[in-house]
Amino acid sequence: MTRVLDYLVEKLEPKTLNKQASVSREEFEREWLSPHRPVVLTEQLADWESLSWTPEYLSESFGDRLVEVEHYPGGARHEAFCYEKMSLAGYIAAVRDDESNRRSYYLAEKPVAEVLGDVAKQCPVPGFVSKEGSPKTVLFAGWDTFSTAHYHRYRTQALLAQLCGPKRVLLFPPSASRFLYLSPWYSVRSNHSRVPFDRQHVGNLLDDYPDLSRASCFLATLEPGQCLFIPDHWVHLVEGEGESLSLTIFWNAAFRFSNRMGFLRDGVSAGFKKSLALGAQVALKLRVERPLLDAASKLGIIEPSDRGAIMQYLGRFGAKRPVERNSSSTPA
């Protein structure tokens, strides 16, 4: 099967992203954060003890910890998923030993302190990350990993730190968003592209989504020990090859460092989702949730495959779409 980024790199011919050894806080704000430019930092994490982490280490040291793993029954990351609890060792063994599990399961965006406890202190927050921005560090672990195209919402900055295995990231500047088939602002996935980048056959992707060929983009290839700054509203696709272990630090930047064009879209979208969540609660009490879901599906607010989960999980939706499993209430 053709790897998605191989196909896109060939067709879109991305530019190589800037690299730099390390930065001070002043340099980071001046050269990268303020102008809203991503950068690969090759030596910024040199003193992190967590650079010695491997999946084997996590399995041996924390294997009995229960974690919520994303399960994609159809094997495609652009489709709905459910959460499945399993031991950390069980998950690592499942994706390592059975190739069919690699597209179906992914341990993604789990708070590292929640999974690893005090060991999380081995991955301190770099000095250029604003402590006032409430930084949080999350863990991504898997084999042949893939995250479909999305952007981080207004003010949310990210630093992706690669600990084990290589990872490639294709980034699109905010100016290219109009070519990426983003979901509408009123969708529960308003920060995601509607393009099924991870479908089995990608050879005719540009035929089905021709505007993609007009999108400028950049390619970053991360080796263990390197990190990538991803500004808010930069749409990105992330693909790991083989075993991969990553940490991402999210923090909220000050208004002057954020993409102002996305402020209105994300603000209105968030307000709409809160209203929708309130409406869902009322609909449940009145037992009229099915007509509400039918209307939401027809208007493009939710996908048909989301109908069974929307009421239970709407408060958690944001960028993700969990589905109920083994539930008789799930519509066909």
Coordinates of C-alpha atoms in Angstrom, one line a residue:
M1 CA 0.0 0.0 0.0
T2 CA 1.3 3.5 -0.9
R3 CA 2.1 5.5 2.1
V4 CA 0.1 8.7 2.2
L5 CA 2.9 11.1 2.6
D6 CA 5.0 9.5 -0.1
Y7 CA 2.1 10.2 -2.5
L8 CA 1.5 13.7 -1.3
V9 CA 5.2 14.6 -1.3
E10 CA 5.5 13.4 -4.9
K11 CA 2.4 15.3 -6.0
L12 CA 2.6 18.5 -4.0
E13 CA 6.4 19.0 -3.9
P14 CA 6.6 20.6 -0.5
K15 CA 9.4 22.9 0.6
T16 CA 11.8 21.7 3.4
L17 CA 11.1 23.3 6.7
N18 CA 13.7 25.4 8.5
K19 CA 15.9 23.7 11.0
Q20 CA 17.8 25.2 13.9
A21 CA 19.8 23.7 16.8
S22 CA 18.0 25.5 19.7
V23 CA 16.5 28.8 20.6
S24 CA 16.2 31.1 23.6
R25 CA 12.8 32.4 24.6
E26 CA 13.4 35.8 23.1
E27 CA 14.6 34.3 19.8
F28 CA 11.7 31.9 19.6
E29 CA 9.1 34.7 20.1
R30 CA 10.8 37.0 17.6
E31 CA 11.7 34.5 14.8
W32 CA 9.0 31.8 15.0
L33 CA 6.1 32.5 17.4
S34 CA 5.3 36.1 16.5
P35 CA 5.6 35.6 12.7
H36 CA 3.7 32.3 13.0
R37 CA 6.3 30.1 11.4
P38 CA 7.0 26.5 12.2
V39 CA 10.6 25.3 12.8
V40 CA 12.4 22.0 13.5
L41 CA 14.8 22.2 16.6
T42 CA 17.5 19.6 16.4
E43 CA 19.2 20.0 19.8
Q44 CA 16.6 21.7 22.0
L45 CA 15.8 18.5 24.0
A46 CA 19.4 17.4 24.6
D47 CA 19.0 17.3 28.4
W48 CA 15.7 15.4 28.4
E49 CA 16.0 12.0 30.2
S50 CA 13.0 10.9 28.3
L51 CA 15.0 10.6 25.1
S52 CA 16.0 7.2 26.3
W53 CA 12.4 6.0 26.4
T54 CA 11.3 3.2 24.1
P55 CA 8.1 1.2 23.8
E56 CA 9.9 -1.7 25.5
Y57 CA 10.8 0.6 28.5
L58 CA 7.2 1.8 28.8
S59 CA 5.9 -1.8 28.5
E60 CA 8.3 -3.1 31.1
S61 CA 8.0 -0.3 33.6
F62 CA 4.3 0.7 33.2
G63 CA 2.8 -2.2 31.4
D64 CA 0.1 -2.8 34.0
R65 CA -1.3 0.7 33.6
L66 CA -4.7 0.9 32.0
V67 CA -5.0 3.3 29.1
E68 CA -7.8 4.4 26.8
V69 CA -6.8 3.5 23.3
E70 CA -8.6 4.9 20.2
H71 CA -10.1 2.1 18.2
Y72 CA -11.0 2.6 14.6
P73 CA -13.2 -0.3 13.6
G74 CA -12.9 0.5 9.9
G75 CA -9.2 1.0 10.1
A76 CA -9.4 4.6 8.8
R77 CA -8.5 7.6 11.0
H78 CA -11.0 9.9 9.2
E79 CA -13.8 7.7 10.4
A80 CA -15.5 7.6 13.8
F81 CA -13.7 5.8 16.6
C82 CA -14.4 4.4 20.1
Y83 CA -12.2 4.2 23.2
E84 CA -11.1 0.8 24.4
K85 CA -9.3 0.2 27.7
M86 CA -6.3 -2.1 27.8
S87 CA -3.1 -2.4 29.6
L88 CA -0.2 -0.4 28.2
A89 CA 1.8 -3.6 27.7
G90 CA -1.2 -5.2 26.0
Y91 CA -1.5 -2.3 23.6
I92 CA 2.2 -2.2 22.7
A93 CA 2.2 -5.9 22.1
A94 CA -1.0 -5.7 20.0
V95 CA 0.4 -3.2 17.5
R96 CA 3.9 -4.7 17.4
D97 CA 2.9 -8.3 16.8
D98 CA -0.2 -7.9 14.6
E99 CA 0.0 -5.7 11.6
S100 CA -3.8 -5.6 11.2
N101 CA -4.0 -3.7 14.5
R102 CA -1.8 -0.9 13.4
R103 CA -4.4 1.0 11.5
S104 CA -7.2 0.1 14.0
Y105 CA -5.6 1.2 17.3
Y106 CA -3.7 4.3 18.4
L107 CA -2.7 5.5 21.9
A108 CA -3.0 9.2 21.2
E109 CA -3.0 12.4 23.2
K110 CA -2.9 10.9 26.6
P111 CA -1.6 13.1 29.5
V112 CA 1.9 11.8 30.2
A113 CA 1.5 12.4 33.9
E114 CA -1.7 10.3 33.9
V115 CA 0.0 7.4 32.2
L116 CA 3.5 7.6 33.7
G117 CA 3.1 9.5 37.0
D118 CA 6.3 11.1 38.4
V119 CA 8.4 9.9 35.4
A120 CA 6.7 12.7 33.4
K121 CA 9.2 15.0 35.1
Q122 CA 11.8 13.6 32.7
C123 CA 10.3 15.7 29.9
P124 CA 10.3 19.2 31.3
V125 CA 8.8 22.1 29.5
P126 CA 11.4 24.0 27.4
G127 CA 12.2 27.6 28.5
F128 CA 10.5 29.2 25.5
V129 CA 7.1 27.7 26.3
S130 CA 5.0 30.2 28.2
K131 CA 4.3 28.9 31.7
E132 CA 1.3 31.3 31.8
G133 CA -0.2 29.4 28.9
S134 CA -1.0 26.4 31.1
P135 CA 1.2 23.9 29.2
K136 CA 0.3 20.3 29.1
T137 CA 2.2 17.3 27.8
V138 CA 0.6 14.4 26.1
L139 CA 1.8 11.0 24.8
F140 CA 1.5 9.4 21.4
A141 CA 2.6 5.8 20.9
G142 CA 2.1 3.3 18.2
W143 CA 3.3 1.6 15.1
D144 CA 3.0 3.1 11.6
T145 CA 1.0 5.9 13.1
F146 CA -1.1 8.4 11.3
S147 CA -3.0 11.5 12.3
T148 CA -5.3 12.9 9.6
A149 CA -5.2 16.6 8.5
H150 CA -6.3 19.1 11.2
Y151 CA -5.2 22.4 12.8
H152 CA -5.0 23.4 16.4
R153 CA -7.5 26.0 17.3
Y154 CA -7.0 29.7 18.1
R155 CA -4.1 30.4 20.5
T156 CA -3.2 26.7 20.9
Q157 CA 0.5 26.3 20.1
A158 CA 2.2 22.9 20.0
L159 CA 5.7 21.5 20.3
L160 CA 6.0 17.9 18.9
A161 CA 9.0 16.1 20.4
Q162 CA 10.0 12.8 18.8
L163 CA 11.5 10.2 21.2
C164 CA 11.6 7.0 19.3
G165 CA 11.4 6.2 15.5
P166 CA 11.2 8.7 12.7
K167 CA 8.1 10.8 12.0
R168 CA 7.1 13.0 9.0
V169 CA 4.9 16.0 9.2
L170 CA 3.3 17.8 6.2
L171 CA 2.3 21.3 7.1
F172 CA 0.0 23.8 5.3
P173 CA 0.1 27.5 6.2
P174 CA -3.3 29.1 7.1
S175 CA -3.3 30.8 3.7
A176 CA -3.7 27.3 2.1
S177 CA -6.7 26.3 4.2
R178 CA -9.1 27.3 1.4
F179 CA -7.7 24.4 -0.7
L180 CA -7.9 21.8 2.0
Y181 CA -11.6 21.1 2.1
L182 CA -12.0 22.0 5.8
S183 CA -15.2 21.0 7.5
P184 CA -17.6 24.0 7.9
W185 CA -17.4 26.1 11.0
Y186 CA -20.6 24.6 12.4
S187 CA -19.3 21.0 12.1
V188 CA -18.2 19.2 15.2
R189 CA -14.9 18.6 13.3
S190 CA -14.5 22.2 12.1
N191 CA -10.7 22.1 12.5
H192 CA -10.4 18.9 10.3
S193 CA -10.1 18.4 6.6
R194 CA -12.8 16.4 5.0
V195 CA -10.3 14.7 2.7
P196 CA -9.9 11.0 3.6
F197 CA -6.1 11.1 3.4
D198 CA -5.7 7.7 4.9
R199 CA -7.9 5.7 2.6
Q200 CA -6.6 2.4 1.3
H201 CA -6.0 3.7 -2.3
V202 CA -4.6 7.2 -2.5
G203 CA -3.6 7.1 -6.1
N204 CA -6.6 9.2 -7.3
L205 CA -6.8 11.5 -4.3
L206 CA -6.0 14.6 -6.3
D207 CA -8.6 13.7 -8.9
D208 CA -11.3 13.6 -6.3
Y209 CA -10.0 16.7 -4.4
P210 CA -8.3 18.8 -7.2
D211 CA -7.9 21.9 -5.0
L212 CA -5.3 20.1 -3.0
S213 CA -2.8 20.6 -5.8
R214 CA -3.0 24.4 -5.2
A215 CA -2.0 24.2 -1.6
S216 CA 1.5 25.3 -0.6
C217 CA 3.1 23.1 2.0
F218 CA 6.2 22.2 3.9
L219 CA 7.7 18.9 5.0
A220 CA 9.4 18.2 8.3
T221 CA 11.2 14.9 9.0
L222 CA 11.8 14.3 12.7
E223 CA 14.4 12.0 14.1
P224 CA 14.5 11.0 17.7
G225 CA 15.7 13.9 19.9
Q226 CA 14.3 16.5 17.5
C227 CA 11.1 18.6 18.0
L228 CA 8.8 20.6 15.8
F229 CA 7.0 23.8 16.6
I230 CA 3.5 23.9 15.1
P231 CA 1.7 27.3 15.3
D232 CA -2.1 27.4 15.6
H233 CA -4.1 27.1 12.4
W234 CA -1.3 25.4 10.5
V235 CA -3.0 22.3 9.1
H236 CA -0.8 19.2 9.4
L237 CA -0.7 15.5 8.6
V238 CA 1.5 13.3 10.8
E239 CA 2.9 9.9 9.8
G240 CA 5.2 7.7 11.7
E241 CA 7.1 4.8 10.3
G242 CA 7.7 1.7 12.4
E243 CA 7.6 2.0 16.2
S244 CA 7.0 5.6 17.2
L245 CA 6.9 7.4 20.5
S246 CA 6.2 11.1 20.7
L247 CA 5.4 13.8 23.2
T248 CA 3.5 17.0 22.4
I249 CA 3.4 20.0 24.6
F250 CA 0.3 22.2 24.1
W251 CA 0.1 25.7 25.5
N252 CA -2.0 28.9 25.0
A253 CA -0.1 31.8 23.5
A254 CA -1.0 35.4 24.1
F255 CA -3.3 37.1 21.7
R256 CA -0.5 38.9 19.9
F257 CA 1.1 35.6 19.0
S258 CA -2.0 33.9 17.6
N259 CA -3.6 33.7 14.2
R260 CA -6.2 36.5 14.4
M261 CA -8.0 35.3 11.3
G262 CA -9.0 32.1 13.1
F263 CA -10.3 33.9 16.1
L264 CA -13.7 34.5 14.8
R265 CA -14.2 31.1 13.1
D266 CA -13.1 29.2 16.2
G267 CA -15.0 31.5 18.6
V268 CA -18.2 31.2 16.7
S269 CA -17.7 27.5 16.3
A270 CA -17.1 26.9 20.0
G271 CA -20.2 28.9 20.9
F272 CA -22.3 27.0 18.4
K273 CA -21.1 23.7 19.9
K274 CA -22.0 24.7 23.4
S275 CA -25.5 25.6 22.2
L276 CA -25.6 22.3 20.4
A277 CA -24.6 20.4 23.5
L278 CA -27.3 22.2 25.5
G279 CA -29.8 21.4 22.8
A280 CA -28.7 17.7 22.9
Q281 CA -29.3 17.6 26.7
V282 CA -32.8 19.1 26.3
A283 CA -33.5 16.7 23.4
L284 CA -32.6 13.7 25.5
K285 CA -34.9 14.8 28.3
L286 CA -37.7 15.4 25.9
R287 CA -36.8 12.1 24.1
V288 CA -36.6 13.8 20.7
E289 CA -32.9 13.2 20.1
R290 CA -33.4 11.2 16.9
P291 CA -35.2 14.1 15.0
L292 CA -32.4 16.4 16.2
L293 CA -29.7 14.0 14.9
D294 CA -31.5 13.7 11.6
A295 CA -31.6 17.4 11.2
A296 CA -28.0 17.8 12.2
S297 CA -26.9 15.1 9.7
K298 CA -28.8 16.8 6.9
L299 CA -27.3 20.2 7.7
G300 CA -23.7 18.7 7.7
I301 CA -23.2 19.4 11.4
I302 CA -22.4 15.7 12.1
E303 CA -21.6 12.7 9.9
P304 CA -24.2 9.9 9.7
S305 CA -21.7 7.5 11.3
D306 CA -21.6 9.8 14.4
R307 CA -25.3 9.6 15.2
G308 CA -25.0 6.9 17.8
A309 CA -22.3 8.7 19.8
I310 CA -23.2 12.3 19.4
M311 CA -25.5 12.6 22.5
Q312 CA -23.2 10.7 24.8
Y313 CA -19.9 12.4 23.8
L314 CA -20.8 15.8 22.4
G315 CA -19.0 17.5 25.3
R316 CA -15.8 15.8 24.3
F317 CA -16.0 16.0 20.5
G318 CA -13.8 18.9 19.5
A319 CA -11.5 17.4 17.0
K320 CA -12.5 13.8 17.6
R321 CA -15.5 11.6 17.0
P322 CA -15.9 8.6 19.3
V323 CA -18.5 6.0 18.6
E324 CA -20.4 3.7 21.0
R325 CA -19.6 0.0 20.9
N326 CA -22.0 -2.8 21.6
S327 CA -24.9 -0.5 22.1
S328 CA -28.4 -1.4 21.1
S329 CA -29.2 2.3 20.9
T330 CA -26.7 2.9 18.1
P331 CA -28.7 3.6 14.9
A332 CA -27.9 1.5 11.8

